[in-house]
Amino acid sequence: MTNSIWNMAVKKIRKRRRWIWISLGVLILALIIFRLLLPGIVLRWVNRELTKIPGYEGHVDDIDIALIRGAYKIKGIELNKTGGKIPVPFFAADIIDLSVEWRALFHGRIVGKIIVEHPTLNFVSGPTEATKQTKISHDWIDVVDDLMPLKLNRFEIFDGEIHYRDFHSSPKVNIYCKNVHILAQNLSNVNKDKELLPSTADASADVYGGHATLNMKLDALNRTPTFDAKAEMVGLDITNLNNFIDAYANLDVKQGTISIYTEAAAKNGKIIGYTKPIIKDLKVVNWEKDKDKPLKIIWEAIVGAVAWVFKNHEKDQIATKAVFEGSLKDPKVDVWYLIGQILYNAFVQALFPALENSVNIHDLDKKAPDTPLKREYEQSKKSYNSKKQKK
């Protein structure tokens, strides 16, 4: 009797174990099948999402899933303007990696990060809307939100390119910057910083022998643009822009470099800042290249003569400084100040080729209507008027 009960108990245990193993096997098999089917499911979903951007059609070649690290990779993405009249995509990238930013868990937040490898952005100018590619609907932001189900906290671009093209000009234009690197951090403020500008965005790029950098602090969660930025592009070889200059100004530059220094701050719908371009060692007339185009040589000679008059001969540079202030929608540039700075650089003192650190976001506070830029403008105006009276 005892043996019979024991045998029945053993059989029940074995039967139960068998069902457990069968259930586990079925579950594992189902997970394997789901894992195999998942990339195809996500691929179709991503391609469907890309159709939601008005005026553009998108395509993705492949999807890789990495469940362990909570990520998926979009491979071979292209976004083209519909109509087929523009031969290059508006946007393309080899890989877009969307994943969980695990280190944010230490701050008690679950957020995401996006890494984009070798993206290319093409802005195209043309005679008609069908041949232009200069902007895109804001609906692309909703598409990105759908593709990244978590709040975005970190965004990084490696080895990017930005092009400006004109297929209808003569000569055709294709100017670009390469090796673009962008890193934006703490976009969701997971660090819970109480600063006015808790997020950062830094960028760099190579531009025809020159180098461009951007350093920005911002409040990424504020719907009104709120930032304090400094940017500079140093040592761009202007001769590499000859197709662009020839197409739009009918000129060829034989020699010269340009550097541009900019600072800007925005808050409460207002913006303040300046841009300071400095051209060095400029030579316009290209006798060898344009010897069969007498009218072009005459035009280049006129431009060269004007440049010679308004350059600082000691530093061999032409420079000015444009100050802008006002609302974000319609900032004002003082043209007379800009002209005054050309004359100041040429005949008084060469503008210094560097950032001035003269712009601060706190200058936009209501309690501080006077800004360093305004004070500088008033001082330069008084100086100019006093010199004029002495003469």
Short mmCIF file of C-alpha atoms in Angstrom, two decimals:
data_model
loop_
_atom_site.label_atom_id
_atom_site.label_comp_id
_atom_site.label_asym_id
_atom_site.label_seq_id
_atom_site.Cartn_x
_atom_site.Cartn_y
_atom_site.Cartn_z
CA MET A 1 0.00 0.00 0.00
CA THR A 2 2.75 2.39 0.95
CA ASN A 3 4.75 1.54 -2.18
CA SER A 4 1.69 2.14 -4.35
CA ILE A 5 1.11 5.61 -2.87
CA TRP A 6 4.78 6.39 -3.22
CA ASN A 7 4.81 5.32 -6.87
CA MET A 8 1.74 7.42 -7.62
CA ALA A 9 3.35 10.46 -5.97
CA VAL A 10 6.54 9.94 -7.98
CA LYS A 11 4.52 9.68 -11.20
CA LYS A 12 2.66 12.91 -10.38
CA ILE A 13 5.94 14.72 -9.67
CA ARG A 14 7.46 13.42 -12.91
CA LYS A 15 4.35 14.39 -14.84
CA ARG A 16 4.38 17.84 -13.27
CA ARG A 17 8.08 18.25 -14.09
CA ARG A 18 7.41 17.13 -17.65
CA TRP A 19 4.71 19.81 -18.02
CA ILE A 20 7.01 22.41 -16.49
CA TRP A 21 9.75 21.52 -18.98
CA ILE A 22 7.28 21.46 -21.86
CA SER A 23 5.89 24.85 -20.79
CA LEU A 24 9.39 26.29 -20.49
CA GLY A 25 10.28 24.85 -23.88
CA VAL A 26 7.18 26.35 -25.48
CA LEU A 27 7.88 29.70 -23.80
CA ILE A 28 11.51 29.69 -24.95
CA LEU A 29 10.45 28.71 -28.45
CA ALA A 30 7.84 31.49 -28.47
CA LEU A 31 10.47 33.99 -27.29
CA ILE A 32 12.88 32.83 -29.99
CA ILE A 33 10.19 33.16 -32.66
CA PHE A 34 9.19 36.57 -31.30
CA ARG A 35 12.84 37.66 -31.28
CA LEU A 36 13.26 36.52 -34.87
CA LEU A 37 10.09 38.29 -35.98
CA LEU A 38 10.66 41.46 -33.92
CA PRO A 39 13.12 43.22 -36.29
CA GLY A 40 10.69 42.80 -39.18
CA ILE A 41 7.81 44.11 -37.07
CA VAL A 42 9.82 47.13 -35.93
CA LEU A 43 11.09 47.74 -39.48
CA ARG A 44 7.55 47.97 -40.84
CA TRP A 45 6.52 50.20 -37.92
CA VAL A 46 9.47 52.60 -38.43
CA ASN A 47 8.86 52.84 -42.18
CA ARG A 48 5.19 53.56 -41.46
CA GLU A 49 6.12 56.31 -38.99
CA LEU A 50 8.34 58.01 -41.59
CA THR A 51 5.34 58.46 -43.88
CA LYS A 52 3.83 60.87 -41.34
CA ILE A 53 6.15 63.76 -42.33
CA PRO A 54 4.26 65.91 -44.89
CA GLY A 55 6.07 66.37 -48.20
CA TYR A 56 8.67 63.70 -47.49
CA GLU A 57 8.94 59.95 -47.78
CA GLY A 58 11.32 57.86 -45.72
CA HIS A 59 12.85 54.42 -45.91
CA VAL A 60 14.88 52.21 -43.57
CA ASP A 61 16.99 49.28 -44.82
CA ASP A 62 17.24 47.19 -41.66
CA ILE A 63 16.62 47.04 -37.91
CA ASP A 64 18.79 45.43 -35.23
CA ILE A 65 17.34 44.66 -31.78
CA ALA A 66 19.43 44.50 -28.59
CA LEU A 67 16.97 43.55 -25.85
CA ILE A 68 19.63 43.11 -23.16
CA ARG A 69 20.71 46.77 -23.29
CA GLY A 70 17.22 48.04 -24.14
CA ALA A 71 18.06 49.32 -27.60
CA TYR A 72 17.37 49.07 -31.29
CA LYS A 73 19.36 50.28 -34.29
CA ILE A 74 17.93 51.85 -37.42
CA LYS A 75 20.23 51.09 -40.36
CA GLY A 76 20.36 52.87 -43.69
CA ILE A 77 17.73 55.56 -43.18
CA GLU A 78 16.83 58.07 -45.92
CA LEU A 79 14.31 60.89 -46.00
CA ASN A 80 13.52 62.22 -49.49
CA LYS A 81 11.33 65.07 -50.65
CA THR A 82 8.37 63.75 -52.61
CA GLY A 83 8.16 64.64 -56.29
CA GLY A 84 11.52 63.25 -57.40
CA LYS A 85 12.99 66.59 -58.56
CA ILE A 86 15.82 66.67 -56.01
CA PRO A 87 18.57 64.07 -56.55
CA VAL A 88 19.81 63.96 -52.93
CA PRO A 89 17.95 63.03 -49.73
CA PHE A 90 17.12 65.72 -47.20
CA PHE A 91 18.51 63.45 -44.48
CA ALA A 92 20.41 60.16 -44.49
CA ALA A 93 22.35 58.22 -41.85
CA ASP A 94 24.19 54.91 -41.64
CA ILE A 95 22.99 54.07 -38.11
CA ILE A 96 20.67 55.59 -35.53
CA ASP A 97 20.99 53.87 -32.16
CA LEU A 98 18.09 54.43 -29.74
CA SER A 99 18.54 53.05 -26.23
CA VAL A 100 18.04 53.46 -22.50
CA GLU A 101 20.57 55.74 -20.81
CA TRP A 102 21.42 53.42 -17.96
CA ARG A 103 23.49 55.83 -15.90
CA ALA A 104 20.42 58.04 -15.48
CA LEU A 105 18.98 55.28 -13.28
CA PHE A 106 21.37 56.45 -10.56
CA HIS A 107 19.34 59.68 -10.54
CA GLY A 108 16.08 57.75 -10.29
CA ARG A 109 15.00 58.43 -13.89
CA ILE A 110 14.41 56.19 -16.90
CA VAL A 111 15.34 58.20 -20.00
CA GLY A 112 16.71 57.54 -23.46
CA LYS A 113 19.65 58.47 -25.62
CA ILE A 114 20.15 58.62 -29.38
CA ILE A 115 23.46 58.15 -31.21
CA VAL A 116 23.60 58.96 -34.93
CA GLU A 117 26.52 57.70 -37.04
CA HIS A 118 27.55 59.43 -40.28
CA PRO A 119 24.42 61.49 -40.93
CA THR A 120 24.17 63.76 -43.97
CA LEU A 121 21.88 66.79 -44.16
CA ASN A 122 21.30 68.38 -47.59
CA PHE A 123 19.87 71.87 -47.98
CA VAL A 124 19.08 72.54 -51.64
CA SER A 125 18.30 75.85 -53.33
CA GLY A 126 16.35 76.04 -56.56
CA PRO A 127 14.19 78.29 -58.74
CA THR A 128 10.89 76.66 -57.67
CA GLU A 129 9.43 75.13 -54.52
CA ALA A 130 9.64 71.69 -56.15
CA THR A 131 13.41 72.07 -56.59
CA LYS A 132 14.03 73.56 -53.13
CA GLN A 133 14.85 71.62 -49.98
CA THR A 134 15.45 74.16 -47.25
CA LYS A 135 12.98 73.27 -44.50
CA ILE A 136 10.84 70.46 -43.15
CA SER A 137 7.53 70.27 -41.30
CA HIS A 138 7.65 70.34 -37.49
CA ASP A 139 5.86 66.97 -37.63
CA TRP A 140 9.30 65.35 -37.71
CA ILE A 141 9.56 66.08 -33.97
CA ASP A 142 6.45 63.95 -33.33
CA VAL A 143 7.97 61.15 -35.41
CA VAL A 144 11.17 61.22 -33.33
CA ASP A 145 9.06 61.15 -30.15
CA ASP A 146 7.26 58.06 -31.47
CA LEU A 147 10.52 56.31 -32.40
CA MET A 148 12.00 57.06 -28.96
CA PRO A 149 9.35 55.99 -26.39
CA LEU A 150 11.42 57.40 -23.52
CA LYS A 151 12.18 61.04 -22.77
CA LEU A 152 15.36 62.00 -24.61
CA ASN A 153 18.22 63.00 -22.31
CA ARG A 154 21.37 62.56 -24.42
CA PHE A 155 21.87 63.09 -28.15
CA GLU A 156 25.12 62.57 -30.05
CA ILE A 157 26.21 62.74 -33.68
CA PHE A 158 29.44 61.27 -35.05
CA ASP A 159 31.10 62.02 -38.40
CA GLY A 160 28.26 64.11 -39.82
CA GLU A 161 28.08 66.26 -42.94
CA ILE A 162 25.97 69.34 -43.74
CA HIS A 163 25.67 70.43 -47.38
CA TYR A 164 24.28 73.46 -49.18
CA ARG A 165 23.65 72.63 -52.84
CA ASP A 166 22.32 74.41 -55.91
CA PHE A 167 21.90 72.19 -58.97
CA HIS A 168 20.50 75.05 -61.07
CA SER A 169 23.21 77.70 -60.63
CA SER A 170 26.18 78.20 -62.93
CA PRO A 171 28.53 76.83 -61.77
CA LYS A 172 26.74 74.25 -59.62
CA VAL A 173 27.20 74.78 -55.89
CA ASN A 174 28.05 72.25 -53.20
CA ILE A 175 29.57 73.70 -50.05
CA TYR A 176 29.72 71.64 -46.89
CA CYS A 177 31.21 71.02 -43.49
CA LYS A 178 32.39 67.57 -42.46
CA ASN A 179 33.44 65.66 -39.36
CA VAL A 180 30.48 67.18 -37.56
CA HIS A 181 30.29 66.11 -33.93
CA ILE A 182 27.40 67.17 -31.69
CA LEU A 183 26.84 66.23 -28.06
CA ALA A 184 23.77 67.39 -26.13
CA GLN A 185 23.46 66.27 -22.51
CA ASN A 186 21.00 66.45 -19.61
CA LEU A 187 18.17 67.43 -21.96
CA SER A 188 15.58 66.07 -19.51
CA ASN A 189 17.47 67.50 -16.51
CA VAL A 190 17.85 64.13 -14.82
CA ASN A 191 20.57 65.70 -12.67
CA LYS A 192 17.84 67.96 -11.20
CA ASP A 193 20.05 71.02 -11.57
CA LYS A 194 18.43 74.21 -10.32
CA GLU A 195 20.44 76.37 -12.71
CA LEU A 196 18.68 78.54 -15.28
CA LEU A 197 20.44 76.58 -18.06
CA PRO A 198 20.86 72.96 -16.90
CA SER A 199 21.50 71.39 -20.32
CA THR A 200 24.55 71.63 -22.59
CA ALA A 201 25.13 71.29 -26.32
CA ASP A 202 28.60 71.29 -27.86
CA ALA A 203 29.44 70.94 -31.54
CA SER A 204 32.47 70.99 -33.82
CA ALA A 205 33.12 70.61 -37.55
CA ASP A 206 35.81 71.01 -40.19
CA VAL A 207 35.08 73.62 -42.88
CA TYR A 208 37.51 73.95 -45.80
CA GLY A 209 40.73 74.19 -43.84
CA GLY A 210 39.00 75.94 -40.95
CA HIS A 211 37.43 74.65 -37.76
CA ALA A 212 34.04 75.55 -36.29
CA THR A 213 32.93 75.12 -32.67
CA LEU A 214 29.75 75.80 -30.72
CA ASN A 215 29.33 75.81 -26.96
CA MET A 216 25.83 76.31 -25.62
CA LYS A 217 24.06 76.16 -22.30
CA LEU A 218 20.30 75.89 -22.55
CA ASP A 219 17.02 75.03 -20.89
CA ALA A 220 15.84 72.22 -23.16
CA LEU A 221 12.56 71.82 -21.25
CA ASN A 222 11.51 75.42 -21.81
CA ARG A 223 9.18 75.86 -24.79
CA THR A 224 10.55 79.37 -25.35
CA PRO A 225 14.17 79.20 -26.58
CA THR A 226 16.38 79.91 -23.58
CA PHE A 227 20.13 79.66 -24.14
CA ASP A 228 23.55 81.26 -23.89
CA ALA A 229 25.81 80.36 -26.83
CA LYS A 230 29.27 81.06 -28.18
CA ALA A 231 30.37 79.97 -31.66
CA GLU A 232 33.37 80.54 -33.86
CA MET A 233 34.63 79.43 -37.24
CA VAL A 234 38.34 80.09 -37.69
CA GLY A 235 40.52 79.99 -40.81
CA LEU A 236 38.12 78.97 -43.59
CA ASP A 237 39.94 79.11 -46.96
CA ILE A 238 37.68 81.32 -49.11
CA THR A 239 39.07 79.94 -52.38
CA ASN A 240 37.19 76.72 -51.65
CA LEU A 241 33.95 78.73 -51.90
CA ASN A 242 34.68 80.02 -55.41
CA ASN A 243 31.82 78.11 -57.05
CA PHE A 244 29.42 79.63 -54.52
CA ILE A 245 30.88 83.14 -54.91
CA ASP A 246 31.00 82.88 -58.71
CA ALA A 247 27.40 81.63 -58.90
CA TYR A 248 25.92 84.41 -56.75
CA ALA A 249 28.40 87.32 -57.02
CA ASN A 250 30.24 86.65 -60.32
CA LEU A 251 33.61 86.73 -58.54
CA ASP A 252 36.63 84.50 -58.11
CA VAL A 253 38.76 84.83 -55.00
CA LYS A 254 42.45 84.20 -55.53
CA GLN A 255 43.43 84.23 -51.86
CA GLY A 256 41.98 84.80 -48.41
CA THR A 257 40.60 83.31 -45.22
CA ILE A 258 37.53 84.17 -43.19
CA SER A 259 36.81 83.75 -39.49
CA ILE A 260 33.45 84.41 -37.83
CA TYR A 261 32.85 84.94 -34.11
CA THR A 262 29.35 84.94 -32.64
CA GLU A 263 27.75 85.17 -29.21
CA ALA A 264 24.03 85.09 -28.51
CA ALA A 265 21.65 84.71 -25.58
CA ALA A 266 17.87 84.29 -25.54
CA LYS A 267 15.28 84.40 -22.77
CA ASN A 268 11.59 85.30 -22.43
CA GLY A 269 11.19 85.67 -26.18
CA LYS A 270 14.08 88.15 -26.49
CA ILE A 271 17.53 87.74 -28.00
CA ILE A 272 20.80 89.66 -27.87
CA GLY A 273 24.11 89.02 -29.55
CA TYR A 274 26.66 89.90 -32.20
CA THR A 275 28.41 88.43 -35.22
CA LYS A 276 31.96 89.48 -36.11
CA PRO A 277 33.31 88.36 -39.52
CA ILE A 278 37.01 88.95 -40.25
CA ILE A 279 38.54 88.41 -43.70
CA LYS A 280 42.34 88.23 -43.96
CA ASP A 281 44.79 88.39 -46.88
CA LEU A 282 42.04 88.88 -49.46
CA LYS A 283 42.94 88.97 -53.15
CA VAL A 284 40.03 89.07 -55.58
CA VAL A 285 41.32 89.58 -59.12
CA ASN A 286 42.33 86.27 -60.70
CA TRP A 287 44.03 87.32 -63.95
CA GLU A 288 45.06 83.83 -65.01
CA LYS A 289 41.63 82.25 -64.60
CA ASP A 290 39.53 85.14 -65.94
CA LYS A 291 41.78 86.56 -68.69
CA ASP A 292 39.16 85.69 -71.33
CA LYS A 293 36.37 87.46 -69.39
CA PRO A 294 37.15 91.20 -69.44
CA LEU A 295 33.86 92.30 -67.85
CA LYS A 296 34.38 89.90 -64.98
CA ILE A 297 37.94 91.18 -64.48
CA ILE A 298 36.64 94.77 -64.36
CA TRP A 299 34.02 93.78 -61.76
CA GLU A 300 36.63 91.91 -59.70
CA ALA A 301 38.95 94.93 -59.91
CA ILE A 302 36.20 97.22 -58.58
CA VAL A 303 35.46 94.84 -55.68
CA GLY A 304 39.19 94.47 -55.00
CA ALA A 305 39.64 98.24 -54.94
CA VAL A 306 36.75 98.73 -52.49
CA ALA A 307 38.17 95.95 -50.30
CA TRP A 308 41.60 97.61 -50.41
CA VAL A 309 40.15 100.95 -49.28
CA PHE A 310 38.25 99.47 -46.34
CA LYS A 311 40.84 97.04 -45.05
CA ASN A 312 43.19 97.53 -42.14
CA HIS A 313 46.54 97.54 -43.96
CA GLU A 314 48.61 96.81 -40.87
CA LYS A 315 46.71 93.56 -40.14
CA ASP A 316 45.64 93.00 -43.80
CA GLN A 317 42.05 92.38 -42.72
CA ILE A 318 38.52 93.52 -43.54
CA ALA A 319 36.16 93.23 -40.60
CA THR A 320 32.96 94.44 -39.04
CA LYS A 321 30.64 93.63 -36.19
CA ALA A 322 26.87 93.27 -36.45
CA VAL A 323 24.94 93.66 -33.20
CA PHE A 324 21.42 92.25 -33.00
CA GLU A 325 18.79 92.69 -30.29
CA GLY A 326 15.03 92.39 -29.97
CA SER A 327 12.38 89.71 -30.15
CA LEU A 328 13.24 86.21 -31.32
CA LYS A 329 10.75 86.55 -34.16
CA ASP A 330 12.17 89.84 -35.42
CA PRO A 331 15.61 90.78 -34.06
CA LYS A 332 16.93 94.17 -35.18
CA VAL A 333 20.38 94.83 -36.64
CA ASP A 334 21.77 98.36 -36.47
CA VAL A 335 23.09 98.94 -39.99
CA TRP A 336 24.84 102.21 -39.09
CA TYR A 337 26.73 100.48 -36.29
CA LEU A 338 27.77 97.74 -38.74
CA ILE A 339 29.08 100.35 -41.20
CA GLY A 340 30.79 102.19 -38.36
CA GLN A 341 32.63 99.03 -37.36
CA ILE A 342 33.92 98.58 -40.94
CA LEU A 343 35.37 102.10 -40.78
CA TYR A 344 36.67 101.60 -37.23
CA ASN A 345 38.50 98.42 -38.25
CA ALA A 346 39.94 100.07 -41.37
CA PHE A 347 41.03 103.47 -40.07
CA VAL A 348 41.17 103.36 -36.26
CA GLN A 349 42.00 99.95 -34.85
CA ALA A 350 41.76 96.41 -36.20
CA LEU A 351 38.99 94.35 -34.63
CA PHE A 352 40.43 91.57 -32.49
CA PRO A 353 39.92 88.09 -34.01
CA ALA A 354 38.37 86.32 -31.02
CA LEU A 355 35.21 85.94 -28.98
CA GLU A 356 34.64 88.92 -26.70
CA ASN A 357 32.64 87.27 -23.89
CA SER A 358 30.43 90.37 -23.89
CA VAL A 359 27.03 88.63 -24.03
CA ASN A 360 25.30 87.22 -20.97
CA ILE A 361 21.78 85.84 -20.65
CA HIS A 362 21.21 87.92 -17.52
CA ASP A 363 21.48 91.05 -19.69
CA LEU A 364 17.98 90.16 -20.90
CA ASP A 365 16.40 90.51 -17.47
CA LYS A 366 13.73 93.21 -17.29
CA LYS A 367 15.60 94.91 -14.45
CA ALA A 368 18.70 95.27 -16.62
CA PRO A 369 17.68 96.93 -19.89
CA ASP A 370 21.22 98.23 -20.49
CA THR A 371 23.49 95.57 -21.94
CA PRO A 372 27.23 95.58 -22.69
CA LEU A 373 26.41 95.65 -26.39
CA LYS A 374 24.15 98.69 -25.98
CA ARG A 375 26.75 100.49 -23.88
CA GLU A 376 29.46 99.69 -26.43
CA TYR A 377 27.25 101.02 -29.21
CA GLU A 378 26.55 104.28 -27.35
CA GLN A 379 30.26 104.76 -26.55
CA SER A 380 31.33 104.15 -30.15
CA LYS A 381 28.62 106.55 -31.40
CA LYS A 382 29.80 109.28 -29.01
CA SER A 383 33.42 108.68 -30.04
CA TYR A 384 32.50 108.91 -33.72
CA ASN A 385 30.50 112.12 -33.21
CA SER A 386 33.28 113.77 -31.19
CA LYS A 387 35.88 112.96 -33.88
CA LYS A 388 33.50 114.30 -36.52
CA GLN A 389 33.09 117.59 -34.60
CA LYS A 390 36.88 118.01 -34.21
CA LYS A 391 37.31 117.66 -37.96
#
